Amino acid sequence: MAVSQMLRLTTSAKLNLFLSVLGRRGDGYHELQGIFHSVDLVDDLEVGSSDNGDISVEVTSADGGNPLPEMTENLIYRAAVSLREHTGVERGARLRLTKRIPIGGGLGGGSSNAAGALLALDRFWELHQEQATLMELAAELGSDVPFCLAGAGTSLVTGRGEQVAPLPPPPTLLWFVLGLSDTPLRTPQVYAELADDEVGIEQSPAPMTMALAAGDVREVAALLSNDLEAPALRLRPELEARKEGLIDAGALGVGLSGSGPTLFGIAASRSDAQSIARKVAGGFDRVAVVCSTPSCVAFL
Ligand code: C5P
């Protein structure tokens, strides 16, 4: 296949502006209600032909900072195998990922890589699978993969994560400061740390949905909530002071992304976000200024 037929795409990190854990399920998962919001911290994915019909995945880190997952563990590889098994297609592919989204940071990077791989290989292998089929394969790969595959940058996510209802993009970009840690937190550990009285607290996503629709950044900041924050902070007590550091630096509100340890502060503007980032840089392993992006996966 000619080089021109190589596919290039980006897959985004996401933040949870609202995450309510409604209950424990018999299958080891939790019933959720969440508002997920994609931001422009992205990994680059390239799909090209393989010489021998195999699927290969090459991962390089854009900053050289993070440990990289074993190939067999890699969600991209699993996405490719699952699509091949489901459709019976016998073609191979060479996938190359340049990683910027920290692994194990609660930013959904691996999930967005998997969604990108499913969408890209569906095109590359000319499979034309139904969206519903790709959503089912996505849910098997991980609870956050369907959100990313569904296409919208902001969605209301329910069930285990597999039910995705796109929300309109906010009328203005939201600006965030990410406070990153190089020490990952394992999602199952954070869920296991949830106390019984931290599950099933009655909360509605409607106020956050309305604040987003109105583009009311102060209201969005005031409404940030994540039921995984208390258990994550018990596991990583140093996050409490970093949260306060973001507020002291001028963030309108601070949230935990997914199961952490990434914290994010909301800012009124890009320049405010840059100023906050400068002030808190010493308190985190790394900081990044990011903004809303209209879709999790973008073909270039
Ligand atoms: O689906 P995924 O592999 O991303 O989930 C990782 C872990 O997070 C699960 O093994 C489970 O411990 C936890 N989880 C959960 N309920 C969800 C999603 C994830 O308990 N809805």
PDB file of C-alpha atoms and ligand atoms in Angstrom:
ATOM      1  CA  MET A   1       0.000   0.000   0.000  1.00  0.00           C
ATOM      2  CA  ALA A   2       1.311   3.443  -0.864  1.00  0.00           C
ATOM      3  CA  VAL A   3       2.465   5.757   1.896  1.00  0.00           C
ATOM      4  CA  SER A   4      -0.298   8.185   0.928  1.00  0.00           C
ATOM      5  CA  GLN A   5      -2.825   5.643   2.139  1.00  0.00           C
ATOM      6  CA  MET A   6      -1.468   5.808   5.640  1.00  0.00           C
ATOM      7  CA  LEU A   7      -4.051   7.109   8.108  1.00  0.00           C
ATOM      8  CA  ARG A   8      -3.159   9.693  10.718  1.00  0.00           C
ATOM      9  CA  LEU A   9      -5.303  10.659  13.645  1.00  0.00           C
ATOM     10  CA  THR A  10      -5.194  12.084  17.141  1.00  0.00           C
ATOM     11  CA  THR A  11      -6.932  10.685  20.197  1.00  0.00           C
ATOM     12  CA  SER A  12      -7.659  12.931  23.177  1.00  0.00           C
ATOM     13  CA  ALA A  13      -7.470  12.888  26.916  1.00  0.00           C
ATOM     14  CA  LYS A  14     -10.738  13.390  28.768  1.00  0.00           C
ATOM     15  CA  LEU A  15     -11.750  14.965  32.056  1.00  0.00           C
ATOM     16  CA  ASN A  16     -14.717  13.997  34.189  1.00  0.00           C
ATOM     17  CA  LEU A  17     -16.601  17.175  35.009  1.00  0.00           C
ATOM     18  CA  PHE A  18     -19.143  15.090  36.939  1.00  0.00           C
ATOM     19  CA  LEU A  19     -18.876  11.473  38.066  1.00  0.00           C
ATOM     20  CA  SER A  20     -21.404   9.817  40.309  1.00  0.00           C
ATOM     21  CA  VAL A  21     -20.990   6.171  41.362  1.00  0.00           C
ATOM     22  CA  LEU A  22     -24.577   4.945  41.637  1.00  0.00           C
ATOM     23  CA  GLY A  23     -23.975   1.408  42.860  1.00  0.00           C
ATOM     24  CA  ARG A  24     -21.847  -1.725  42.851  1.00  0.00           C
ATOM     25  CA  ARG A  25     -22.697  -4.389  40.270  1.00  0.00           C
ATOM     26  CA  GLY A  26     -22.470  -8.151  40.446  1.00  0.00           C
ATOM     27  CA  ASP A  27     -19.863  -8.230  37.662  1.00  0.00           C
ATOM     28  CA  GLY A  28     -17.254  -6.277  39.653  1.00  0.00           C
ATOM     29  CA  TYR A  29     -18.013  -2.990  37.906  1.00  0.00           C
ATOM     30  CA  HIS A  30     -19.878   0.045  39.176  1.00  0.00           C
ATOM     31  CA  GLU A  31     -22.961   1.730  37.767  1.00  0.00           C
ATOM     32  CA  LEU A  32     -21.994   5.274  36.815  1.00  0.00           C
ATOM     33  CA  GLN A  33     -23.402   8.582  35.683  1.00  0.00           C
ATOM     34  CA  GLY A  34     -20.801  10.933  34.327  1.00  0.00           C
ATOM     35  CA  ILE A  35     -20.138  13.935  32.128  1.00  0.00           C
ATOM     36  CA  PHE A  36     -16.959  13.350  30.137  1.00  0.00           C
ATOM     37  CA  HIS A  37     -15.213  16.206  28.352  1.00  0.00           C
ATOM     38  CA  SER A  38     -12.404  15.785  25.791  1.00  0.00           C
ATOM     39  CA  VAL A  39      -9.428  18.132  25.912  1.00  0.00           C
ATOM     40  CA  ASP A  40      -6.651  18.849  23.456  1.00  0.00           C
ATOM     41  CA  LEU A  41      -3.893  16.836  25.113  1.00  0.00           C
ATOM     42  CA  VAL A  42      -3.549  14.187  22.400  1.00  0.00           C
ATOM     43  CA  ASP A  43      -1.663  11.101  21.329  1.00  0.00           C
ATOM     44  CA  ASP A  44      -0.823  10.701  17.632  1.00  0.00           C
ATOM     45  CA  LEU A  45      -1.760   7.441  15.928  1.00  0.00           C
ATOM     46  CA  GLU A  46      -0.617   6.344  12.467  1.00  0.00           C
ATOM     47  CA  VAL A  47      -1.928   3.294  10.670  1.00  0.00           C
ATOM     48  CA  GLY A  48      -0.081   1.814   7.710  1.00  0.00           C
ATOM     49  CA  SER A  49       0.256  -1.539   6.020  1.00  0.00           C
ATOM     50  CA  SER A  50       2.373  -4.320   7.486  1.00  0.00           C
ATOM     51  CA  ASP A  51       4.814  -6.302   5.345  1.00  0.00           C
ATOM     52  CA  ASN A  52       3.723  -9.702   6.603  1.00  0.00           C
ATOM     53  CA  GLY A  53      -0.003  -9.423   7.416  1.00  0.00           C
ATOM     54  CA  ASP A  54       0.663  -9.185  11.149  1.00  0.00           C
ATOM     55  CA  ILE A  55      -0.626  -6.542  13.512  1.00  0.00           C
ATOM     56  CA  SER A  56       2.204  -4.587  15.055  1.00  0.00           C
ATOM     57  CA  VAL A  57       2.074  -1.723  17.515  1.00  0.00           C
ATOM     58  CA  GLU A  58       4.978   0.598  18.168  1.00  0.00           C
ATOM     59  CA  VAL A  59       4.695   3.055  21.031  1.00  0.00           C
ATOM     60  CA  THR A  60       7.030   5.946  21.629  1.00  0.00           C
ATOM     61  CA  SER A  61       6.722   8.567  24.295  1.00  0.00           C
ATOM     62  CA  ALA A  62       6.739  12.158  23.055  1.00  0.00           C
ATOM     63  CA  ASP A  63       8.549  13.330  26.196  1.00  0.00           C
ATOM     64  CA  GLY A  64      10.431  10.167  27.107  1.00  0.00           C
ATOM     65  CA  GLY A  65       8.891  10.375  30.586  1.00  0.00           C
ATOM     66  CA  ASN A  66       6.436   7.523  30.977  1.00  0.00           C
ATOM     67  CA  PRO A  67       6.875   3.770  31.183  1.00  0.00           C
ATOM     68  CA  LEU A  68       5.298   2.194  28.108  1.00  0.00           C
ATOM     69  CA  PRO A  69       2.870  -0.718  28.263  1.00  0.00           C
ATOM     70  CA  GLU A  70       3.823  -4.180  27.007  1.00  0.00           C
ATOM     71  CA  MET A  71       2.486  -4.753  23.528  1.00  0.00           C
ATOM     72  CA  THR A  72       0.156  -7.570  24.553  1.00  0.00           C
ATOM     73  CA  GLU A  73      -1.241  -5.355  27.284  1.00  0.00           C
ATOM     74  CA  ASN A  74      -1.667  -2.583  24.859  1.00  0.00           C
ATOM     75  CA  LEU A  75      -5.264  -1.626  24.213  1.00  0.00           C
ATOM     76  CA  ILE A  76      -4.440  -0.717  20.611  1.00  0.00           C
ATOM     77  CA  TYR A  77      -3.267  -4.234  19.894  1.00  0.00           C
ATOM     78  CA  ARG A  78      -6.327  -5.689  21.609  1.00  0.00           C
ATOM     79  CA  ALA A  79      -8.591  -3.353  19.609  1.00  0.00           C
ATOM     80  CA  ALA A  80      -7.001  -4.525  16.349  1.00  0.00           C
ATOM     81  CA  VAL A  81      -7.290  -8.203  17.274  1.00  0.00           C
ATOM     82  CA  SER A  82     -10.899  -7.835  18.382  1.00  0.00           C
ATOM     83  CA  LEU A  83     -11.884  -6.114  15.114  1.00  0.00           C
ATOM     84  CA  ARG A  84     -10.064  -8.749  13.098  1.00  0.00           C
ATOM     85  CA  GLU A  85     -11.684 -11.603  15.017  1.00  0.00           C
ATOM     86  CA  HIS A  86     -15.142 -10.055  14.828  1.00  0.00           C
ATOM     87  CA  THR A  87     -15.041  -9.464  11.064  1.00  0.00           C
ATOM     88  CA  GLY A  88     -12.789 -12.325   9.974  1.00  0.00           C
ATOM     89  CA  VAL A  89     -10.642  -9.890   7.979  1.00  0.00           C
ATOM     90  CA  GLU A  90      -7.191 -11.351   7.397  1.00  0.00           C
ATOM     91  CA  ARG A  91      -5.224  -8.187   6.792  1.00  0.00           C
ATOM     92  CA  GLY A  92      -2.518  -6.839   9.028  1.00  0.00           C
ATOM     93  CA  ALA A  93      -1.562  -3.325   9.987  1.00  0.00           C
ATOM     94  CA  ARG A  94       1.291  -1.388  11.446  1.00  0.00           C
ATOM     95  CA  LEU A  95       0.183   1.046  14.130  1.00  0.00           C
ATOM     96  CA  ARG A  96       2.475   3.702  15.538  1.00  0.00           C
ATOM     97  CA  LEU A  97       1.522   5.683  18.602  1.00  0.00           C
ATOM     98  CA  THR A  98       3.276   8.780  19.878  1.00  0.00           C
ATOM     99  CA  LYS A  99       2.200   9.184  23.459  1.00  0.00           C
ATOM    100  CA  ARG A 100       1.688  12.458  25.287  1.00  0.00           C
ATOM    101  CA  ILE A 101      -1.204  11.511  27.583  1.00  0.00           C
ATOM    102  CA  PRO A 102       0.273  10.065  30.789  1.00  0.00           C
ATOM    103  CA  ILE A 103      -0.450   6.384  31.384  1.00  0.00           C
ATOM    104  CA  GLY A 104      -2.422   5.672  34.554  1.00  0.00           C
ATOM    105  CA  GLY A 105      -3.264   9.339  35.055  1.00  0.00           C
ATOM    106  CA  GLY A 106      -7.054   9.016  34.951  1.00  0.00           C
ATOM    107  CA  LEU A 107      -7.174  10.872  31.640  1.00  0.00           C
ATOM    108  CA  GLY A 108      -8.515   7.980  29.567  1.00  0.00           C
ATOM    109  CA  GLY A 109      -5.558   7.994  27.193  1.00  0.00           C
ATOM    110  CA  GLY A 110      -5.412   4.228  26.664  1.00  0.00           C
ATOM    111  CA  SER A 111      -9.161   4.167  26.082  1.00  0.00           C
ATOM    112  CA  SER A 112      -8.959   6.919  23.484  1.00  0.00           C
ATOM    113  CA  ASN A 113      -6.104   5.065  21.752  1.00  0.00           C
ATOM    114  CA  ALA A 114      -8.307   1.960  21.575  1.00  0.00           C
ATOM    115  CA  ALA A 115     -11.261   3.910  20.175  1.00  0.00           C
ATOM    116  CA  GLY A 116      -8.979   5.543  17.612  1.00  0.00           C
ATOM    117  CA  ALA A 117      -7.572   2.169  16.602  1.00  0.00           C
ATOM    118  CA  LEU A 118     -11.055   0.700  16.081  1.00  0.00           C
ATOM    119  CA  LEU A 119     -12.186   3.660  13.959  1.00  0.00           C
ATOM    120  CA  ALA A 120      -8.941   3.842  11.987  1.00  0.00           C
ATOM    121  CA  LEU A 121      -8.740   0.112  11.251  1.00  0.00           C
ATOM    122  CA  ASP A 122     -12.414   0.047  10.252  1.00  0.00           C
ATOM    123  CA  ARG A 123     -11.430   2.594   7.568  1.00  0.00           C
ATOM    124  CA  PHE A 124      -8.038   1.113   6.761  1.00  0.00           C
ATOM    125  CA  TRP A 125      -9.418  -2.390   6.246  1.00  0.00           C
ATOM    126  CA  GLU A 126     -12.572  -0.956   4.549  1.00  0.00           C
ATOM    127  CA  LEU A 127     -14.863  -2.887   6.884  1.00  0.00           C
ATOM    128  CA  HIS A 128     -17.703  -0.327   7.153  1.00  0.00           C
ATOM    129  CA  GLN A 129     -18.886  -1.742  10.452  1.00  0.00           C
ATOM    130  CA  GLU A 130     -22.059  -0.323  11.996  1.00  0.00           C
ATOM    131  CA  GLN A 131     -21.473   2.190  14.788  1.00  0.00           C
ATOM    132  CA  ALA A 132     -23.411  -0.113  17.161  1.00  0.00           C
ATOM    133  CA  THR A 133     -20.993  -2.975  16.412  1.00  0.00           C
ATOM    134  CA  LEU A 134     -17.958  -0.788  17.029  1.00  0.00           C
ATOM    135  CA  MET A 135     -19.553   0.443  20.277  1.00  0.00           C
ATOM    136  CA  GLU A 136     -19.944  -3.172  21.455  1.00  0.00           C
ATOM    137  CA  LEU A 137     -16.306  -3.965  20.666  1.00  0.00           C
ATOM    138  CA  ALA A 138     -15.336  -0.712  22.405  1.00  0.00           C
ATOM    139  CA  ALA A 139     -17.209  -1.658  25.592  1.00  0.00           C
ATOM    140  CA  GLU A 140     -15.420  -5.025  25.678  1.00  0.00           C
ATOM    141  CA  LEU A 141     -12.072  -3.218  25.540  1.00  0.00           C
ATOM    142  CA  GLY A 142     -12.780  -0.897  28.467  1.00  0.00           C
ATOM    143  CA  SER A 143     -15.475   1.158  30.142  1.00  0.00           C
ATOM    144  CA  ASP A 144     -14.205   4.505  28.799  1.00  0.00           C
ATOM    145  CA  VAL A 145     -13.691   3.375  25.188  1.00  0.00           C
ATOM    146  CA  PRO A 146     -17.340   3.837  24.041  1.00  0.00           C
ATOM    147  CA  PHE A 147     -17.337   7.518  25.073  1.00  0.00           C
ATOM    148  CA  CYS A 148     -14.404   8.188  22.844  1.00  0.00           C
ATOM    149  CA  LEU A 149     -15.697   6.128  19.955  1.00  0.00           C
ATOM    150  CA  ALA A 150     -19.115   7.812  20.020  1.00  0.00           C
ATOM    151  CA  GLY A 151     -17.606  10.948  18.576  1.00  0.00           C
ATOM    152  CA  ALA A 152     -18.762  13.929  20.629  1.00  0.00           C
ATOM    153  CA  GLY A 153     -16.281  15.855  22.741  1.00  0.00           C
ATOM    154  CA  THR A 154     -18.739  16.083  25.650  1.00  0.00           C
ATOM    155  CA  SER A 155     -21.187  13.329  26.605  1.00  0.00           C
ATOM    156  CA  LEU A 156     -23.400  12.042  29.364  1.00  0.00           C
ATOM    157  CA  VAL A 157     -22.146   8.537  30.078  1.00  0.00           C
ATOM    158  CA  THR A 158     -24.154   5.928  32.009  1.00  0.00           C
ATOM    159  CA  GLY A 159     -24.208   2.199  32.772  1.00  0.00           C
ATOM    160  CA  ARG A 160     -20.686   0.849  33.179  1.00  0.00           C
ATOM    161  CA  GLY A 161     -19.631   3.517  30.702  1.00  0.00           C
ATOM    162  CA  GLU A 162     -21.056   1.907  27.567  1.00  0.00           C
ATOM    163  CA  GLN A 163     -24.157   4.106  27.232  1.00  0.00           C
ATOM    164  CA  VAL A 164     -23.158   7.416  25.703  1.00  0.00           C
ATOM    165  CA  ALA A 165     -25.457  10.369  25.010  1.00  0.00           C
ATOM    166  CA  PRO A 166     -23.644  13.209  23.236  1.00  0.00           C
ATOM    167  CA  LEU A 167     -24.134  16.701  24.688  1.00  0.00           C
ATOM    168  CA  PRO A 168     -23.801  19.903  22.655  1.00  0.00           C
ATOM    169  CA  PRO A 169     -20.300  21.380  22.842  1.00  0.00           C
ATOM    170  CA  PRO A 170     -20.078  24.343  25.244  1.00  0.00           C
ATOM    171  CA  PRO A 171     -20.544  27.630  23.341  1.00  0.00           C
ATOM    172  CA  THR A 172     -17.081  28.795  24.433  1.00  0.00           C
ATOM    173  CA  LEU A 173     -13.895  26.806  24.963  1.00  0.00           C
ATOM    174  CA  LEU A 174     -13.195  25.796  28.543  1.00  0.00           C
ATOM    175  CA  TRP A 175      -9.598  26.249  29.729  1.00  0.00           C
ATOM    176  CA  PHE A 176      -7.940  23.904  32.185  1.00  0.00           C
ATOM    177  CA  VAL A 177      -4.623  23.483  33.984  1.00  0.00           C
ATOM    178  CA  LEU A 178      -3.692  19.822  34.357  1.00  0.00           C
ATOM    179  CA  GLY A 179      -1.605  18.904  37.381  1.00  0.00           C
ATOM    180  CA  LEU A 180       0.109  15.657  36.383  1.00  0.00           C
ATOM    181  CA  SER A 181       1.823  13.023  38.461  1.00  0.00           C
ATOM    182  CA  ASP A 182       4.346  10.510  37.113  1.00  0.00           C
ATOM    183  CA  THR A 183       3.204   7.939  39.692  1.00  0.00           C
ATOM    184  CA  PRO A 184       0.069   6.236  38.325  1.00  0.00           C
ATOM    185  CA  LEU A 185      -2.971   5.285  40.397  1.00  0.00           C
ATOM    186  CA  ARG A 186      -4.610   1.977  39.486  1.00  0.00           C
ATOM    187  CA  THR A 187      -8.329   2.392  38.752  1.00  0.00           C
ATOM    188  CA  PRO A 188      -9.436  -0.910  40.410  1.00  0.00           C
ATOM    189  CA  GLN A 189      -7.602   0.143  43.575  1.00  0.00           C
ATOM    190  CA  VAL A 190      -9.480   3.454  43.705  1.00  0.00           C
ATOM    191  CA  TYR A 191     -12.856   1.743  43.179  1.00  0.00           C
ATOM    192  CA  ALA A 192     -11.972  -0.804  45.878  1.00  0.00           C
ATOM    193  CA  GLU A 193     -11.235   2.052  48.276  1.00  0.00           C
ATOM    194  CA  LEU A 194     -14.774   3.476  47.870  1.00  0.00           C
ATOM    195  CA  ALA A 195     -16.647   3.178  51.165  1.00  0.00           C
ATOM    196  CA  ASP A 196     -20.262   1.972  51.173  1.00  0.00           C
ATOM    197  CA  ASP A 197     -21.530   5.401  52.205  1.00  0.00           C
ATOM    198  CA  GLU A 198     -19.674   6.957  49.248  1.00  0.00           C
ATOM    199  CA  VAL A 199     -21.713   4.918  46.749  1.00  0.00           C
ATOM    200  CA  GLY A 200     -25.241   5.767  45.621  1.00  0.00           C
ATOM    201  CA  ILE A 201     -25.349   9.371  46.807  1.00  0.00           C
ATOM    202  CA  GLU A 202     -28.237  11.071  45.037  1.00  0.00           C
ATOM    203  CA  GLN A 203     -26.843  13.601  42.547  1.00  0.00           C
ATOM    204  CA  SER A 204     -28.100  14.840  39.219  1.00  0.00           C
ATOM    205  CA  PRO A 205     -25.925  15.678  36.218  1.00  0.00           C
ATOM    206  CA  ALA A 206     -28.586  18.177  35.048  1.00  0.00           C
ATOM    207  CA  PRO A 207     -27.096  21.320  36.673  1.00  0.00           C
ATOM    208  CA  MET A 208     -23.685  20.606  35.090  1.00  0.00           C
ATOM    209  CA  THR A 209     -25.334  19.900  31.718  1.00  0.00           C
ATOM    210  CA  MET A 210     -27.109  23.275  31.919  1.00  0.00           C
ATOM    211  CA  ALA A 211     -23.987  25.159  33.023  1.00  0.00           C
ATOM    212  CA  LEU A 212     -22.078  23.651  30.086  1.00  0.00           C
ATOM    213  CA  ALA A 213     -24.844  24.506  27.627  1.00  0.00           C
ATOM    214  CA  ALA A 214     -24.807  28.095  28.897  1.00  0.00           C
ATOM    215  CA  GLY A 215     -21.004  28.285  28.711  1.00  0.00           C
ATOM    216  CA  ASP A 216     -21.041  29.436  32.341  1.00  0.00           C
ATOM    217  CA  VAL A 217     -17.477  28.583  33.353  1.00  0.00           C
ATOM    218  CA  ARG A 218     -17.877  29.735  36.968  1.00  0.00           C
ATOM    219  CA  GLU A 219     -20.930  27.543  37.410  1.00  0.00           C
ATOM    220  CA  VAL A 220     -19.135  24.595  35.746  1.00  0.00           C
ATOM    221  CA  ALA A 221     -16.260  25.137  38.184  1.00  0.00           C
ATOM    222  CA  ALA A 222     -18.608  25.313  41.175  1.00  0.00           C
ATOM    223  CA  LEU A 223     -20.384  22.106  40.153  1.00  0.00           C
ATOM    224  CA  LEU A 224     -17.310  19.914  39.567  1.00  0.00           C
ATOM    225  CA  SER A 225     -17.768  16.626  41.424  1.00  0.00           C
ATOM    226  CA  ASN A 226     -16.269  13.172  41.279  1.00  0.00           C
ATOM    227  CA  ASP A 227     -17.197  10.389  43.713  1.00  0.00           C
ATOM    228  CA  LEU A 228     -13.759   8.824  43.147  1.00  0.00           C
ATOM    229  CA  GLU A 229     -12.043  11.878  44.584  1.00  0.00           C
ATOM    230  CA  ALA A 230     -12.382  10.933  48.284  1.00  0.00           C
ATOM    231  CA  PRO A 231     -10.934   7.408  47.826  1.00  0.00           C
ATOM    232  CA  ALA A 232      -8.200   8.693  45.491  1.00  0.00           C
ATOM    233  CA  LEU A 233      -7.189  11.337  48.043  1.00  0.00           C
ATOM    234  CA  ARG A 234      -7.062   8.718  50.805  1.00  0.00           C
ATOM    235  CA  LEU A 235      -4.679   6.698  48.622  1.00  0.00           C
ATOM    236  CA  ARG A 236      -2.659   9.793  47.680  1.00  0.00           C
ATOM    237  CA  PRO A 237      -3.015  12.281  50.566  1.00  0.00           C
ATOM    238  CA  GLU A 238      -0.518  14.683  48.988  1.00  0.00           C
ATOM    239  CA  LEU A 239      -3.179  15.554  46.377  1.00  0.00           C
ATOM    240  CA  GLU A 240      -5.153  17.546  48.976  1.00  0.00           C
ATOM    241  CA  ALA A 241      -2.456  20.242  49.257  1.00  0.00           C
ATOM    242  CA  ARG A 242      -2.019  20.295  45.474  1.00  0.00           C
ATOM    243  CA  LYS A 243      -5.743  20.876  45.089  1.00  0.00           C
ATOM    244  CA  GLU A 244      -5.535  23.831  47.429  1.00  0.00           C
ATOM    245  CA  GLY A 245      -2.484  25.045  45.527  1.00  0.00           C
ATOM    246  CA  LEU A 246      -4.540  25.227  42.328  1.00  0.00           C
ATOM    247  CA  ILE A 247      -7.283  27.224  44.063  1.00  0.00           C
ATOM    248  CA  ASP A 248      -4.739  29.559  45.695  1.00  0.00           C
ATOM    249  CA  ALA A 249      -3.199  30.118  42.258  1.00  0.00           C
ATOM    250  CA  GLY A 250      -6.554  31.336  40.929  1.00  0.00           C
ATOM    251  CA  ALA A 251      -8.384  28.249  39.605  1.00  0.00           C
ATOM    252  CA  LEU A 252     -12.168  28.762  39.674  1.00  0.00           C
ATOM    253  CA  GLY A 253     -12.640  25.144  40.747  1.00  0.00           C
ATOM    254  CA  VAL A 254     -10.607  21.926  40.906  1.00  0.00           C
ATOM    255  CA  GLY A 255     -11.574  18.391  39.964  1.00  0.00           C
ATOM    256  CA  LEU A 256     -10.015  14.950  39.907  1.00  0.00           C
ATOM    257  CA  SER A 257      -9.804  13.377  36.483  1.00  0.00           C
ATOM    258  CA  GLY A 258     -11.246   9.852  36.420  1.00  0.00           C
ATOM    259  CA  SER A 259      -9.683   7.837  39.223  1.00  0.00           C
ATOM    260  CA  GLY A 260      -6.716  10.228  39.393  1.00  0.00           C
ATOM    261  CA  PRO A 261      -4.075  11.136  40.179  1.00  0.00           C
ATOM    262  CA  THR A 262      -4.402  13.981  37.629  1.00  0.00           C
ATOM    263  CA  LEU A 263      -5.998  17.090  39.100  1.00  0.00           C
ATOM    264  CA  PHE A 264      -7.394  19.832  36.903  1.00  0.00           C
ATOM    265  CA  GLY A 265      -8.176  23.432  37.643  1.00  0.00           C
ATOM    266  CA  ILE A 266     -10.648  25.428  35.564  1.00  0.00           C
ATOM    267  CA  ALA A 267      -9.603  28.902  34.462  1.00  0.00           C
ATOM    268  CA  ALA A 268     -11.584  31.833  33.104  1.00  0.00           C
ATOM    269  CA  SER A 269      -9.310  32.223  30.055  1.00  0.00           C
ATOM    270  CA  ARG A 270      -6.214  30.879  28.367  1.00  0.00           C
ATOM    271  CA  SER A 271      -4.006  33.547  29.915  1.00  0.00           C
ATOM    272  CA  ASP A 272      -5.423  32.820  33.390  1.00  0.00           C
ATOM    273  CA  ALA A 273      -4.711  29.124  32.830  1.00  0.00           C
ATOM    274  CA  GLN A 274      -1.124  29.912  31.819  1.00  0.00           C
ATOM    275  CA  SER A 275      -0.632  32.093  34.879  1.00  0.00           C
ATOM    276  CA  ILE A 276      -2.052  29.374  37.202  1.00  0.00           C
ATOM    277  CA  ALA A 277       0.153  26.759  35.511  1.00  0.00           C
ATOM    278  CA  ARG A 278       3.267  28.855  36.173  1.00  0.00           C
ATOM    279  CA  LYS A 279       2.333  29.286  39.833  1.00  0.00           C
ATOM    280  CA  VAL A 280       1.621  25.591  40.555  1.00  0.00           C
ATOM    281  CA  ALA A 281       4.340  24.051  38.351  1.00  0.00           C
ATOM    282  CA  GLY A 282       6.584  23.282  41.338  1.00  0.00           C
ATOM    283  CA  GLY A 283       3.831  21.276  43.071  1.00  0.00           C
ATOM    284  CA  PHE A 284       3.356  18.696  40.301  1.00  0.00           C
ATOM    285  CA  ASP A 285       5.622  16.475  38.224  1.00  0.00           C
ATOM    286  CA  ARG A 286       4.304  18.331  35.180  1.00  0.00           C
ATOM    287  CA  VAL A 287       1.580  20.814  34.310  1.00  0.00           C
ATOM    288  CA  ALA A 288      -0.205  21.408  31.020  1.00  0.00           C
ATOM    289  CA  VAL A 289      -2.685  24.001  29.779  1.00  0.00           C
ATOM    290  CA  VAL A 290      -5.446  22.415  27.695  1.00  0.00           C
ATOM    291  CA  CYS A 291      -8.862  23.365  26.337  1.00  0.00           C
ATOM    292  CA  SER A 292     -12.068  21.704  25.134  1.00  0.00           C
ATOM    293  CA  THR A 293     -11.885  19.763  21.897  1.00  0.00           C
ATOM    294  CA  PRO A 294     -14.947  18.928  19.767  1.00  0.00           C
ATOM    295  CA  SER A 295     -14.242  15.211  19.356  1.00  0.00           C
ATOM    296  CA  CYS A 296     -12.123  12.593  21.050  1.00  0.00           C
ATOM    297  CA  VAL A 297     -10.843  11.071  17.800  1.00  0.00           C
ATOM    298  CA  ALA A 298      -9.853  13.357  14.916  1.00  0.00           C
ATOM    299  CA  PHE A 299      -8.567  12.152  11.536  1.00  0.00           C
ATOM    300  CA  LEU A 300      -5.913  14.480  10.102  1.00  0.00           C
TER     301      LEU A 300
HETATM  302  O1  C5P B   1     -13.383  -1.166  32.043  1.00  0.00           O
HETATM  303  P1  C5P B   1     -11.981  -0.905  32.493  1.00  0.00           P
HETATM  304  O2  C5P B   1     -11.055  -2.040  32.176  1.00  0.00           O
HETATM  305  O3  C5P B   1     -11.449   0.400  32.033  1.00  0.00           O
HETATM  306  O4  C5P B   1     -12.069  -0.804  34.059  1.00  0.00           O
HETATM  307  C1  C5P B   1     -10.936  -0.849  34.868  1.00  0.00           C
HETATM  308  C2  C5P B   1     -11.378  -1.133  36.284  1.00  0.00           C
HETATM  309  O5  C5P B   1     -12.087  -0.017  36.816  1.00  0.00           O
HETATM  310  C3  C5P B   1     -12.320  -2.297  36.436  1.00  0.00           C
HETATM  311  O6  C5P B   1     -11.622  -3.505  36.575  1.00  0.00           O
HETATM  312  C4  C5P B   1     -13.071  -1.946  37.696  1.00  0.00           C
HETATM  313  O7  C5P B   1     -12.283  -2.257  38.833  1.00  0.00           O
HETATM  314  C5  C5P B   1     -13.154  -0.441  37.625  1.00  0.00           C
HETATM  315  N1  C5P B   1     -14.440   0.046  37.055  1.00  0.00           N
HETATM  316  C6  C5P B   1     -15.593  -0.106  37.784  1.00  0.00           C
HETATM  317  N2  C5P B   1     -16.782   0.338  37.255  1.00  0.00           N
HETATM  318  C7  C5P B   1     -16.808   0.951  36.069  1.00  0.00           C
HETATM  319  C8  C5P B   1     -15.629   1.133  35.318  1.00  0.00           C
HETATM  320  C9  C5P B   1     -14.439   0.657  35.851  1.00  0.00           C
HETATM  321  O8  C5P B   1     -15.573  -0.657  38.891  1.00  0.00           O
HETATM  322  N3  C5P B   1     -17.972   1.387  35.585  1.00  0.00           N
END
